[in-house]
Every structure is written in C-alpha cells, then in structure tokens.
Short mmCIF file of C-alpha atoms in Angstrom, two decimals:
data_model
loop_
_atom_site.label_atom_id
_atom_site.label_comp_id
_atom_site.label_asym_id
_atom_site.label_seq_id
_atom_site.Cartn_x
_atom_site.Cartn_y
_atom_site.Cartn_z
CA MET Y 1 -14.72 -21.09 -43.48
CA LYS Y 2 -14.05 -17.76 -44.48
CA ARG Y 3 -11.09 -17.36 -42.02
CA VAL Y 4 -9.70 -21.20 -43.37
CA THR Y 5 -9.91 -20.03 -46.72
CA LEU Y 6 -8.45 -16.86 -46.09
CA ILE Y 7 -5.26 -18.93 -44.31
CA LEU Y 8 -5.12 -21.15 -47.04
CA VAL Y 9 -4.80 -18.29 -49.54
CA LEU Y 10 -2.46 -16.39 -47.47
CA MET Y 11 -0.34 -20.10 -47.20
CA ALA Y 12 -0.14 -20.17 -51.02
CA ILE Y 13 0.87 -16.52 -51.79
CA GLY Y 14 3.57 -16.88 -48.84
CA LEU Y 15 5.49 -19.31 -50.60
CA MET Y 16 6.42 -17.02 -53.52
CA ALA Y 17 8.68 -15.62 -51.07
CA LEU Y 18 10.70 -18.54 -50.53
CA PRO Y 19 14.44 -18.80 -51.15
CA GLN Y 20 15.33 -19.68 -54.84
CA GLN Y 21 16.81 -23.12 -55.40
CA LYS Y 22 18.56 -24.48 -58.18
CA THR Y 23 15.59 -26.63 -58.97
CA PHE Y 24 12.92 -24.17 -58.14
CA ARG Y 25 10.72 -23.39 -61.31
CA ALA Y 26 7.70 -21.11 -60.81
CA ASP Y 27 5.29 -19.79 -63.78
CA TYR Y 28 3.27 -16.77 -63.27
CA SER Y 29 0.72 -15.86 -65.91
CA LEU Y 30 -1.63 -12.89 -66.62
CA ARG Y 31 -4.79 -13.20 -68.75
CA PHE Y 32 -7.68 -11.27 -70.25
CA ASP Y 33 -10.48 -12.24 -71.86
CA THR Y 34 -13.71 -11.02 -73.54
CA TYR Y 35 -16.80 -13.07 -74.37
CA TRP Y 36 -19.92 -12.09 -76.14
CA SER Y 37 -22.99 -13.90 -77.27
CA THR Y 38 -26.48 -13.31 -79.27
CA THR Y 39 -28.69 -14.51 -76.13
CA ASP Y 40 -28.67 -13.76 -72.61
CA SER Y 41 -26.24 -16.72 -71.91
CA ILE Y 42 -22.87 -17.62 -73.74
CA PRO Y 43 -22.82 -20.66 -75.49
CA PHE Y 44 -22.23 -24.13 -73.64
CA TRP Y 45 -18.74 -24.77 -74.68
CA MET Y 46 -17.42 -20.95 -74.20
CA HIS Y 47 -18.46 -21.50 -70.16
CA SER Y 48 -17.87 -25.37 -69.63
CA ASN Y 49 -14.80 -27.16 -68.32
CA GLN Y 50 -13.53 -23.84 -67.41
CA ASN Y 51 -12.98 -24.54 -63.60
CA GLY Y 52 -15.90 -22.48 -62.43
CA ILE Y 53 -14.36 -19.11 -63.61
CA PHE Y 54 -17.86 -17.67 -64.65
CA LYS Y 55 -20.25 -16.69 -61.70
CA ALA Y 56 -23.56 -16.21 -63.15
CA THR Y 57 -25.69 -16.50 -66.42
CA ASN Y 58 -24.99 -13.31 -68.90
CA ASN Y 59 -24.59 -12.25 -72.37
CA SER Y 60 -21.15 -11.00 -72.38
CA TYR Y 61 -18.18 -11.30 -69.78
CA GLN Y 62 -15.03 -9.54 -69.10
CA LEU Y 63 -12.49 -12.02 -67.36
CA LEU Y 64 -9.01 -11.19 -65.95
CA GLN Y 65 -7.05 -13.96 -64.35
CA ALA Y 66 -3.56 -13.87 -62.62
CA GLY Y 67 -1.89 -16.79 -60.84
CA THR Y 68 1.31 -18.40 -60.26
CA ILE Y 69 2.03 -22.38 -59.96
CA ARG Y 70 5.06 -24.28 -58.88
CA GLY Y 71 4.53 -28.09 -60.08
CA TYR Y 72 6.42 -31.09 -58.59
CA GLU Y 73 9.54 -31.86 -60.35
CA VAL Y 74 9.41 -35.27 -61.95
CA ASP Y 75 13.08 -36.06 -62.26
CA SER Y 76 14.27 -33.94 -59.11
CA THR Y 77 16.66 -35.73 -56.57
CA ALA Y 78 15.08 -33.82 -53.79
CA LYS Y 79 13.78 -36.11 -50.84
CA TRP Y 80 10.95 -33.76 -50.38
CA GLN Y 81 9.38 -31.05 -52.74
CA VAL Y 82 7.12 -27.89 -52.22
CA ALA Y 83 4.76 -27.39 -54.84
CA TYR Y 84 1.89 -24.53 -54.82
CA GLY Y 85 -0.59 -23.09 -56.94
CA VAL Y 86 -2.98 -19.66 -56.86
CA ASN Y 87 -5.39 -18.23 -59.27
CA ALA Y 88 -7.62 -15.41 -59.00
CA VAL Y 89 -10.23 -14.05 -61.16
CA LEU Y 90 -11.93 -10.49 -61.62
CA GLY Y 91 -14.78 -10.89 -63.64
CA LEU Y 92 -17.70 -8.54 -64.97
CA GLY Y 93 -20.84 -10.16 -66.04
CA ASP Y 94 -24.18 -9.19 -64.75
CA SER Y 95 -21.85 -7.55 -62.07
CA LEU Y 96 -18.41 -7.48 -60.76
CA TYR Y 97 -16.84 -10.54 -58.75
CA LEU Y 98 -13.43 -11.46 -57.37
CA GLN Y 99 -12.68 -14.97 -56.56
CA MET Y 100 -9.99 -16.94 -55.48
CA ASN Y 101 -10.31 -19.85 -58.08
CA GLN Y 102 -7.38 -21.99 -56.73
CA PHE Y 103 -5.13 -21.85 -53.73
CA TRP Y 104 -3.14 -24.85 -52.66
CA PHE Y 105 0.00 -25.98 -50.87
CA GLY Y 106 1.65 -29.51 -51.37
CA THR Y 107 4.64 -31.34 -50.14
CA GLY Y 108 5.45 -34.84 -51.19
CA ASN Y 109 8.59 -37.31 -51.90
CA GLN Y 110 8.89 -40.28 -54.45
CA TRP Y 111 6.34 -42.06 -52.72
CA VAL Y 112 3.55 -39.80 -51.13
CA ARG Y 113 2.19 -36.12 -51.18
CA PHE Y 114 0.14 -33.98 -49.13
CA GLU Y 115 -1.72 -31.19 -50.54
CA ILE Y 116 -4.58 -28.69 -48.84
CA GLY Y 117 -6.78 -26.27 -50.59
CA ALA Y 118 -8.43 -25.81 -54.02
CA LYS Y 119 -6.75 -27.46 -56.92
CA ALA Y 120 -8.02 -28.06 -60.11
CA PRO Y 121 -7.67 -31.10 -61.97
CA THR Y 122 -4.84 -31.49 -64.67
CA VAL Y 123 -6.03 -31.24 -68.07
CA ARG Y 124 -5.90 -34.53 -70.09
CA PHE Y 125 -6.23 -35.36 -73.88
CA GLY Y 126 -5.21 -31.94 -75.02
CA GLY Y 127 -8.35 -30.41 -73.42
CA LEU Y 128 -10.88 -31.85 -76.39
CA SER Y 129 -12.44 -34.44 -74.05
CA SER Y 130 -16.19 -33.40 -72.87
CA ALA Y 131 -15.27 -34.49 -69.51
CA ASN Y 132 -11.62 -34.32 -69.10
CA GLY Y 133 -11.95 -38.05 -69.34
CA ASN Y 134 -13.73 -38.41 -66.16
CA TYR Y 135 -17.35 -38.72 -65.84
CA ILE Y 136 -17.65 -37.77 -62.32
CA TRP Y 137 -14.94 -35.55 -61.72
CA SER Y 138 -14.31 -33.01 -64.43
CA ASN Y 139 -12.80 -29.49 -64.59
CA ASN Y 140 -16.31 -28.10 -65.20
CA ALA Y 141 -16.76 -26.57 -61.48
CA ARG Y 142 -14.98 -24.38 -59.45
CA PRO Y 143 -12.19 -26.50 -57.49
CA LEU Y 144 -13.16 -27.50 -53.71
CA PRO Y 145 -11.14 -26.75 -50.92
CA GLY Y 146 -10.15 -29.90 -49.10
CA ILE Y 147 -7.19 -31.97 -47.65
CA THR Y 148 -5.60 -34.64 -49.70
CA ILE Y 149 -3.11 -37.39 -49.50
CA SER Y 150 -2.31 -39.45 -52.42
CA THR Y 151 0.59 -41.77 -53.67
CA ASN Y 152 3.10 -39.85 -56.01
CA ASP Y 153 1.00 -40.92 -59.17
CA PHE Y 154 1.48 -44.25 -60.01
CA ILE Y 155 4.40 -46.08 -58.03
CA PRO Y 156 5.81 -49.60 -58.19
CA VAL Y 157 4.78 -52.38 -56.34
CA GLY Y 158 7.26 -55.08 -54.95
CA PHE Y 159 8.50 -57.82 -56.84
CA TRP Y 160 6.20 -56.68 -59.62
CA LYS Y 161 7.78 -53.39 -59.84
CA ASP Y 162 9.00 -53.70 -63.48
CA TRP Y 163 5.38 -53.75 -64.65
CA PHE Y 164 2.85 -53.25 -62.30
CA SER Y 165 2.30 -50.04 -60.00
CA LEU Y 166 -0.54 -48.86 -57.91
CA LYS Y 167 -2.07 -45.23 -57.57
CA ALA Y 168 -4.36 -44.23 -54.31
CA LEU Y 169 -5.89 -40.91 -53.22
CA TYR Y 170 -8.03 -40.26 -49.95
CA GLN Y 171 -9.55 -36.79 -49.87
CA GLU Y 172 -11.98 -34.94 -47.87
CA ASN Y 173 -13.70 -31.57 -49.19
CA ILE Y 174 -16.08 -29.31 -47.96
CA MET Y 175 -18.97 -27.53 -49.70
CA THR Y 176 -18.80 -23.70 -49.35
CA ASP Y 177 -21.05 -22.40 -52.06
CA ASP Y 178 -24.73 -21.84 -50.69
CA GLN Y 179 -26.55 -25.46 -51.55
CA PHE Y 180 -29.60 -26.89 -50.23
CA ILE Y 181 -27.48 -28.81 -47.50
CA LYS Y 182 -25.16 -26.14 -45.94
CA LEU Y 183 -21.44 -27.06 -45.26
CA ALA Y 184 -21.88 -30.70 -46.21
CA HIS Y 185 -18.57 -32.42 -46.74
CA LEU Y 186 -17.52 -34.26 -49.92
CA HIS Y 187 -15.41 -37.55 -49.66
CA HIS Y 188 -13.43 -38.62 -52.47
CA LYS Y 189 -10.89 -41.54 -53.18
CA ILE Y 190 -9.48 -43.46 -55.84
CA LEU Y 191 -7.75 -46.75 -56.16
CA ALA Y 192 -5.99 -47.89 -59.42
CA GLY Y 193 -3.69 -50.58 -60.47
CA ARG Y 194 -1.61 -50.31 -63.93
CA ALA Y 195 -0.01 -53.07 -65.74
CA LYS Y 196 2.79 -52.60 -68.49
CA LEU Y 197 2.92 -55.08 -71.29
CA ASP Y 198 4.88 -54.66 -74.26
CA ASP Y 199 3.68 -51.76 -75.75
CA TRP Y 200 0.70 -51.38 -73.56
CA GLN Y 201 -0.33 -49.97 -70.61
CA ILE Y 202 -3.61 -51.23 -68.85
CA THR Y 203 -4.96 -49.15 -65.87
CA VAL Y 204 -8.14 -50.47 -63.81
CA GLY Y 205 -9.68 -49.02 -61.17
CA LEU Y 206 -12.42 -47.26 -58.82
CA GLU Y 207 -13.61 -43.76 -57.72
CA HIS Y 208 -15.61 -43.42 -55.09
CA LEU Y 209 -17.64 -40.03 -53.66
CA VAL Y 210 -19.76 -39.23 -50.87
CA TYR Y 211 -21.66 -36.20 -49.92
CA TRP Y 212 -22.07 -36.02 -45.77
CA GLY Y 213 -22.90 -34.28 -42.88
CA GLY Y 214 -23.89 -30.41 -43.12
CA GLU Y 215 -27.31 -28.75 -42.22
CA SER Y 216 -30.77 -29.69 -43.92
CA PRO Y 217 -33.84 -27.54 -43.83
CA GLU Y 218 -35.74 -30.54 -43.69
CA TYR Y 219 -34.11 -33.13 -41.44
CA GLY Y 220 -31.91 -30.79 -39.40
CA LYS Y 221 -28.11 -31.45 -38.57
CA LEU Y 222 -27.11 -34.50 -40.63
CA PRO Y 223 -24.95 -37.13 -38.73
CA GLY Y 224 -20.99 -36.13 -39.12
CA TRP Y 225 -18.01 -37.38 -38.07
CA GLU Y 226 -19.55 -40.09 -35.63
CA ASP Y 227 -20.80 -41.75 -38.70
CA TYR Y 228 -17.94 -41.50 -41.00
CA PRO Y 229 -17.19 -44.97 -41.20
CA ARG Y 230 -20.48 -45.75 -42.51
CA TYR Y 231 -19.94 -43.14 -45.03
CA ILE Y 232 -16.69 -44.07 -46.21
CA PHE Y 233 -17.48 -47.55 -46.40
CA GLY Y 234 -21.33 -47.82 -47.91
CA ILE Y 235 -22.94 -48.54 -44.86
CA ALA Y 236 -26.45 -47.86 -44.39
CA GLY Y 237 -27.37 -44.76 -42.12
CA SER Y 238 -27.66 -45.03 -38.15
CA HIS Y 239 -30.73 -44.10 -36.38
CA ASN Y 240 -30.01 -40.66 -36.52
CA ALA Y 241 -29.71 -40.43 -40.45
CA PRO Y 242 -32.93 -39.56 -42.55
CA ASP Y 243 -34.97 -42.63 -43.38
CA PHE Y 244 -33.83 -43.00 -47.23
CA GLU Y 245 -30.58 -43.14 -45.76
CA GLN Y 246 -31.00 -45.88 -43.33
CA LYS Y 247 -32.69 -47.83 -45.95
CA ASN Y 248 -30.13 -47.59 -48.62
CA VAL Y 249 -26.62 -46.06 -47.62
CA SER Y 250 -25.12 -43.06 -45.52
CA GLY Y 251 -24.72 -39.93 -47.27
CA ASN Y 252 -25.43 -39.20 -51.35
CA ALA Y 253 -22.85 -41.89 -52.40
CA LEU Y 254 -21.46 -42.21 -56.47
CA GLY Y 255 -18.87 -43.45 -57.95
CA MET Y 256 -17.43 -45.25 -61.25
CA TYR Y 257 -15.29 -48.13 -62.30
CA PHE Y 258 -12.87 -46.97 -64.92
CA ILE Y 259 -10.47 -48.83 -67.60
CA GLU Y 260 -7.83 -47.23 -69.84
CA ALA Y 261 -5.74 -49.29 -72.39
CA GLU Y 262 -2.69 -47.08 -74.03
CA LYS Y 263 -0.64 -48.34 -77.01
CA GLU Y 264 2.52 -46.55 -77.87
CA TYR Y 265 3.45 -46.40 -81.92
CA SER Y 266 6.46 -45.15 -83.15
CA ASN Y 267 4.62 -42.21 -84.25
CA LYS Y 268 1.38 -41.58 -82.04
CA THR Y 269 -0.03 -42.83 -78.99
CA ILE Y 270 -3.70 -44.46 -78.77
CA THR Y 271 -5.71 -44.15 -75.44
CA PHE Y 272 -9.15 -46.19 -75.29
CA TYR Y 273 -11.04 -45.36 -72.02
CA TRP Y 274 -14.49 -46.46 -70.32
CA ASN Y 275 -16.22 -44.91 -67.47
CA HIS Y 276 -19.07 -46.82 -65.62
CA PRO Y 277 -21.10 -45.24 -63.27
CA PHE Y 278 -22.78 -46.54 -59.90
CA GLU Y 279 -24.68 -44.77 -57.42
CA ASP Y 280 -25.72 -47.86 -55.54
CA LYS Y 281 -24.99 -51.61 -55.40
CA SER Y 282 -27.10 -52.22 -58.86
CA GLY Y 283 -24.63 -50.17 -60.35
CA MET Y 284 -21.91 -51.69 -58.79
CA GLU Y 285 -23.27 -55.02 -59.95
CA PHE Y 286 -23.15 -54.13 -63.49
CA ASN Y 287 -27.18 -53.73 -63.65
CA ASN Y 288 -26.47 -50.71 -65.77
CA ILE Y 289 -23.97 -52.13 -67.90
CA VAL Y 290 -24.90 -50.34 -70.88
CA ASP Y 291 -24.29 -46.79 -69.23
CA GLY Y 292 -21.07 -45.22 -69.14
CA LEU Y 293 -18.59 -42.96 -71.07
CA TRP Y 294 -16.34 -44.45 -73.89
CA GLY Y 295 -13.65 -42.61 -75.19
CA ILE Y 296 -10.90 -43.02 -77.75
CA HIS Y 297 -7.68 -40.31 -77.87
CA ILE Y 298 -5.16 -40.36 -80.74
CA LYS Y 299 -2.45 -38.20 -80.14
CA LYS Y 300 0.86 -38.14 -82.90
CA LYS Y 301 4.25 -37.93 -81.66
CA LYS Y 302 4.97 -34.89 -84.06
CA ASN Y 303 2.65 -31.47 -84.59
CA SER Y 304 0.82 -31.54 -87.80
CA ILE Y 305 -2.17 -29.85 -89.25
CA LEU Y 306 -4.33 -32.48 -87.51
CA SER Y 307 -2.27 -34.14 -84.48
CA GLU Y 308 -4.90 -34.77 -82.05
CA ILE Y 309 -8.51 -36.40 -82.04
CA VAL Y 310 -10.95 -37.49 -79.24
CA TYR Y 311 -14.04 -39.42 -79.92
CA GLU Y 312 -16.72 -40.01 -77.00
CA PHE Y 313 -19.81 -41.61 -76.79
CA MET Y 314 -21.90 -41.41 -73.48
CA ASN Y 315 -25.03 -43.65 -72.28
CA THR Y 316 -27.03 -42.69 -69.04
CA THR Y 317 -30.46 -44.06 -70.43
CA ASN Y 318 -30.60 -47.35 -68.38
CA GLN Y 319 -29.83 -46.62 -64.67
CA SER Y 320 -30.63 -50.25 -63.73
CA GLY Y 321 -33.85 -49.89 -65.20
CA PRO Y 322 -37.29 -48.00 -64.98
CA LYS Y 323 -38.50 -49.94 -61.65
CA HIS Y 324 -37.41 -48.85 -58.04
CA GLY Y 325 -38.35 -51.38 -55.71
CA GLU Y 326 -37.15 -54.91 -54.51
CA PRO Y 327 -34.21 -56.10 -54.41
CA ARG Y 328 -33.93 -52.47 -52.51
CA GLY Y 329 -32.20 -49.97 -54.59
CA ARG Y 330 -32.65 -51.62 -57.76
CA GLY Y 331 -33.64 -49.31 -60.71
CA LYS Y 332 -34.27 -45.56 -61.34
CA ASP Y 333 -30.74 -45.07 -60.15
CA ASP Y 334 -31.19 -41.02 -60.85
CA TYR Y 335 -27.67 -40.05 -61.52
CA PHE Y 336 -26.32 -36.97 -59.74
CA ASN Y 337 -29.31 -36.32 -58.09
CA ASN Y 338 -30.59 -37.10 -54.55
CA TRP Y 339 -33.38 -36.80 -52.31
CA VAL Y 340 -31.54 -35.43 -49.23
CA TYR Y 341 -28.46 -33.66 -50.73
CA LYS Y 342 -30.87 -31.96 -53.17
CA SER Y 343 -28.32 -29.81 -54.99
CA GLY Y 344 -26.78 -33.03 -56.41
CA HIS Y 345 -23.13 -33.33 -57.91
CA THR Y 346 -22.59 -29.65 -58.25
CA ASN Y 347 -20.29 -26.83 -56.50
CA TYR Y 348 -21.58 -23.11 -57.05
CA GLY Y 349 -24.01 -24.03 -59.50
CA GLN Y 350 -22.17 -26.06 -62.10
CA THR Y 351 -21.74 -29.96 -62.54
CA ILE Y 352 -18.62 -31.60 -60.94
CA GLY Y 353 -19.11 -34.37 -63.48
CA SER Y 354 -19.98 -34.54 -66.99
CA PRO Y 355 -21.17 -30.64 -68.28
CA LEU Y 356 -23.71 -32.57 -70.23
CA TYR Y 357 -25.71 -32.49 -66.90
CA ILE Y 358 -27.66 -29.05 -66.67
CA PRO Y 359 -28.76 -28.19 -63.49
CA VAL Y 360 -31.50 -26.28 -62.52
CA PHE Y 361 -32.44 -23.76 -59.74
CA ASN Y 362 -35.34 -22.79 -57.38
CA ASP Y 363 -36.92 -19.39 -57.19
CA GLU Y 364 -33.84 -18.57 -54.34
CA GLY Y 365 -31.37 -19.18 -56.79
CA ILE Y 366 -30.46 -22.69 -54.82
CA CYS Y 367 -29.33 -25.42 -57.45
CA ILE Y 368 -31.74 -28.37 -56.87
CA GLY Y 369 -30.40 -30.95 -58.95
CA PHE Y 370 -31.13 -31.99 -62.49
CA ASP Y 371 -34.29 -32.50 -64.41
CA SER Y 372 -32.43 -34.72 -67.04
CA ASN Y 373 -30.07 -37.50 -66.52
CA ARG Y 374 -31.09 -39.84 -68.97
CA MET Y 375 -29.09 -38.80 -72.10
CA VAL Y 376 -27.31 -40.13 -75.29
CA MET Y 377 -24.03 -38.09 -76.35
CA HIS Y 378 -21.34 -37.90 -79.13
CA HIS Y 379 -18.48 -36.01 -78.78
CA LEU Y 380 -15.75 -35.11 -81.35
CA GLY Y 381 -12.58 -32.95 -80.40
CA VAL Y 382 -9.83 -32.35 -82.90
CA GLY Y 383 -6.94 -29.90 -82.57
CA GLY Y 384 -3.46 -29.71 -84.49
CA SER Y 385 -0.55 -26.81 -85.56
CA VAL Y 386 -0.59 -24.68 -88.34
CA SER Y 387 3.17 -23.93 -87.51
CA GLU Y 388 5.11 -23.45 -84.45
CA GLN Y 389 3.45 -20.39 -83.69
CA VAL Y 390 -0.22 -21.13 -84.57
CA THR Y 391 -2.64 -24.20 -82.96
CA TRP Y 392 -5.89 -24.62 -83.17
CA LYS Y 393 -8.71 -26.91 -81.74
CA SER Y 394 -12.09 -27.58 -82.04
CA MET Y 395 -15.16 -29.78 -80.43
CA LEU Y 396 -18.62 -30.82 -81.37
CA THR Y 397 -21.02 -32.17 -79.44
CA TRP Y 398 -24.59 -33.60 -79.91
CA SER Y 399 -26.89 -35.10 -77.28
CA ASN Y 400 -30.44 -36.20 -76.75
CA GLN Y 401 -31.69 -35.55 -73.44
CA LEU Y 402 -34.79 -37.66 -71.97
CA GLY Y 403 -35.51 -36.21 -68.46
CA THR Y 404 -35.36 -38.41 -65.48
CA TYR Y 405 -37.05 -41.89 -64.69
CA PHE Y 406 -39.37 -39.96 -62.19
CA VAL Y 407 -40.38 -36.79 -64.47
CA PRO Y 408 -39.59 -37.64 -68.15
CA TYR Y 409 -39.89 -35.10 -70.80
CA THR Y 410 -42.54 -35.28 -73.07
CA GLU Y 411 -40.84 -35.31 -76.05
CA PRO Y 412 -36.47 -35.88 -76.21
CA ARG Y 413 -34.65 -32.89 -76.64
CA SER Y 414 -31.65 -32.71 -78.87
CA GLN Y 415 -28.98 -30.47 -78.65
CA PHE Y 416 -25.69 -29.53 -81.01
CA SER Y 417 -22.96 -27.38 -79.26
CA PHE Y 418 -19.81 -26.39 -80.85
CA ILE Y 419 -16.69 -24.26 -80.32
CA ALA Y 420 -13.65 -23.49 -82.73
CA GLU Y 421 -10.79 -21.82 -81.59
CA CYS Y 422 -7.12 -20.52 -82.59
CA ASN Y 423 -3.91 -19.63 -80.65
CA TYR Y 424 -1.14 -17.32 -81.72
CA SER Y 425 2.20 -17.33 -79.86
CA PRO Y 426 4.58 -14.96 -81.36
CA LYS Y 427 8.43 -16.63 -81.29
CA LYS Y 428 10.30 -15.61 -78.64
CA SER Y 429 7.60 -13.87 -76.87
CA PRO Y 430 5.45 -14.70 -73.57
CA LEU Y 431 2.47 -13.64 -75.20
CA THR Y 432 -0.46 -15.62 -76.59
CA ILE Y 433 -3.11 -14.54 -78.63
CA ARG Y 434 -6.73 -16.56 -78.87
CA ALA Y 435 -9.88 -16.32 -80.60
CA GLY Y 436 -12.82 -18.32 -81.56
CA ILE Y 437 -16.46 -18.86 -81.82
CA ALA Y 438 -19.10 -21.08 -80.31
CA GLY Y 439 -22.83 -21.65 -80.55
CA ASP Y 440 -25.83 -23.94 -79.66
CA GLN Y 441 -28.64 -25.30 -81.64
CA GLY Y 442 -31.04 -27.29 -79.88
CA LYS Y 443 -33.98 -27.57 -77.60
CA MET Y 444 -32.25 -28.11 -74.22
CA LEU Y 445 -30.14 -24.69 -74.34
CA GLN Y 446 -31.13 -21.45 -76.01
CA ASN Y 447 -30.16 -21.03 -79.63
CA SER Y 448 -26.99 -19.12 -79.70
CA PHE Y 449 -24.03 -17.79 -81.09
CA GLY Y 450 -20.94 -16.22 -79.58
CA PHE Y 451 -17.47 -15.03 -79.87
CA PHE Y 452 -14.37 -14.72 -77.87
CA ALA Y 453 -10.94 -13.46 -77.62
CA GLY Y 454 -7.91 -12.74 -75.23
CA ILE Y 455 -4.42 -12.37 -74.76
CA SER Y 456 -2.35 -14.33 -71.86
CA TYR Y 457 1.34 -13.46 -70.83
CA HIS Y 458 3.40 -16.39 -69.30
CA TYR Y 459 6.53 -16.01 -67.49
#
C-alpha cells in the first residue's frame, strides 16, 4: 500500500511539468496556521470539517500546507481534459508529522470522468453546513485513496435533455489507517436525477456505502472479491462470512436518500435539502422516517454584510425503534457502528459523515466506533462581506446526545460549540490573512476556548 500511495503521489506531482496549453490553469497555494486552546484539545469547530489535517489531540497546533490544483474547465471545448491536485501538510501538535492529505489525478470529457487517488469533496453552501450538506460523506475526515468513474456532474438525458439530467458515481476505496479491520475496502456509489421546472431545480438521489473485505482479529480474512456482487447489491453474506453478515447483508452497509430543491430569485438562491439515513432494510423502507438531516441555504447574488445563511436540524433518535428482532434487521439500527467493522464509519480516527458523531478509542489507540449515535442537533451558519477585502463567517451548533440504544447515557449530554472567523485579502495581493475564535460548552466535550490565526498565499 505504501508503494501504491507513493506512485499516486508521484503521478500527480509529475503532471505539474506537463506543457502549458492556452486553456491550462493551475492554482498554487502555501498556507500557515496556528491554533491554541485553553484545554488539551482545540475546540470542535477548529478541527472539524478540515479534511483530516489534524493528526492527534493537542492544545496547540502549527500547520504548514502546500499544494496545487488544476480543476476541470466547465466551458472548455477540449474533448478530453486533465485535472489533478496535491496537498501536503506539515503539522506540529503533540509531535511533528508530515502527510499527503490529497493526491489525485483525473481525466474526462463532457460525459464521463476517471479519477485515481485521494480527493476531498467540493465545499458546498459556503462552508457553513455542519456536514457539507451530506450526512454520510462530509469533508470531516482525511480523503480516502481510491478509483472513481463518474458522469461529468449532471448530464442531459435523451428526449428530456432540456429539463432532466442524471448523475452517477462508482468508487472503490481502501482504508489505509490503523483500523480494527486491517486494509478493508469502502465501496461508494451515487445515482441521482435532476429536473428543472421553471425557476425550480429538483434533485432526488441515493448514496450507498459498504465496508468489505480486510483482515479481522476475530474472524480472520473476510470474504473479498469473490463476494463482491453480494457487497454492492446488498445480499446476505456467504457461508464464509461471519454469522452476523449471513443473517443480514454482506459487509458494513449504510447509505441515505437525498432530496434538494433549489429556487432562483432575482437577488438570491434558496436551497432546501433533506438527507434520510439507512443502515438496513428497515431504514430503506422508511421505518425511521423521522431521522435525517434537514437544511436550508440562502445565498444573495450580491455581497453584503449578511449574504449567506445555513440552518440545519438533525435527528437520529428513532433508528427504526428500540427493539431489534423480527422481522429481521428491524430496530436499533445503531448508526455508523458495526459489530464486525468495529471502527465504524471513520478514517484515521475521524468521522467520514457528520462530525457530530464523536469517535471513541481503545487502549491501543484504535477507533472502536461511537458510544453515542442518537442525537438531536440545531445548527446555524452565517457569513458575509464587510468590504471587498474583508469577509466573515460564524457557526453555532447545539446538540443533545443520548448514547446508543444498546448503551444509553444515564443522562442526556447537551453540547454547544461555536466559531467566528474573519478574512482579510489586500487589494491586488495574493495574500489572505485570517483570524478567529472558537469554543465548546457542555457535557459531550471539554469546556474550552481557542484562538487561531493564519496567512495564505495563492497564485
């Protein structure tokens, strides 16, 4: 795996030396940030949704990042395009570390894209959402190395091309961190349709994930490619699989239905969105209909002191009910946890989905899932521009955590976290200076207050 990762990194870096074309555009960046906290861990919104750049718990951090990215050009007339990205992080927390956080290469045309490497999700809703608008696949954890084939965003379909389009993604990743199951795979696919009706744009889709294969300390080598159809189609495990999977489905499967409705006005855009989670058949059949992430995003088309707002509500307390029995798989869905893949829905100790799920670790430092996945959350994100050079944003989040159905907390644990940030970009300068504060108050995390500042250079 180390050799494969090194090859991917060298491929991406080597693309920087390609001959320049008229349409070729690459962005280069260098960034330094410093973080400080009153406790032995920096506040929640300082380290969450940062693509896993923080490696361990510490009360202070110094981070130096360097990278380059060449994205796909939307209006390009080229039949095939090349895109790539590299981002390296040199961090000093409890120790000095260096990691290649992103390294990817892609090529595609107006219909399809092929990508290889570790690539972070595109930031949505101005970076004000609690989970980047996606309950199960946020930008909280370190990007996974893998191979992806997808459509070029939404592509028009046949006779309905003027008003209907489709999006599809098929991806295979591998878990390279020190998880309970060694070298497991993570299958990821998306299928969505989009309809344009006057000033409305309606998107409906399905996102599906499956952890599969790998080496278990309890069950030994788990079924691999020979059971691949069982994993991707949600079929019960074969006779070689653990008993738990033979009675349910192969691997650790989870997913969500999602709906977005976007309305265009003359001076703003409003987007409503809903993510509905499922971990088995009961969730897919909406026995847990009250669970999900609901959100609204309002963005003005002209910058102002308050130009962007996000409000989100999340509920995960139902989980198809408190009884786990017949018909099989009903109740106690235990979101993001799994009895075989005990590290749960995490990568390098951070949640791949909503960061409101807080991982726990055993004495060896290996993530063993979540001791709370039943919660209610209210989240507010706001941002705007004081002037052309000065922008700001802030997020406030309140949650009430109940533990799990299997091991509930004796008392609910409420938590409030906030962050406020200001950015200054001098005229005709590639520099951006940022500073802000953040804090936590409650029973889920340590009560803390922190400060951060940084400077970045973009070319």
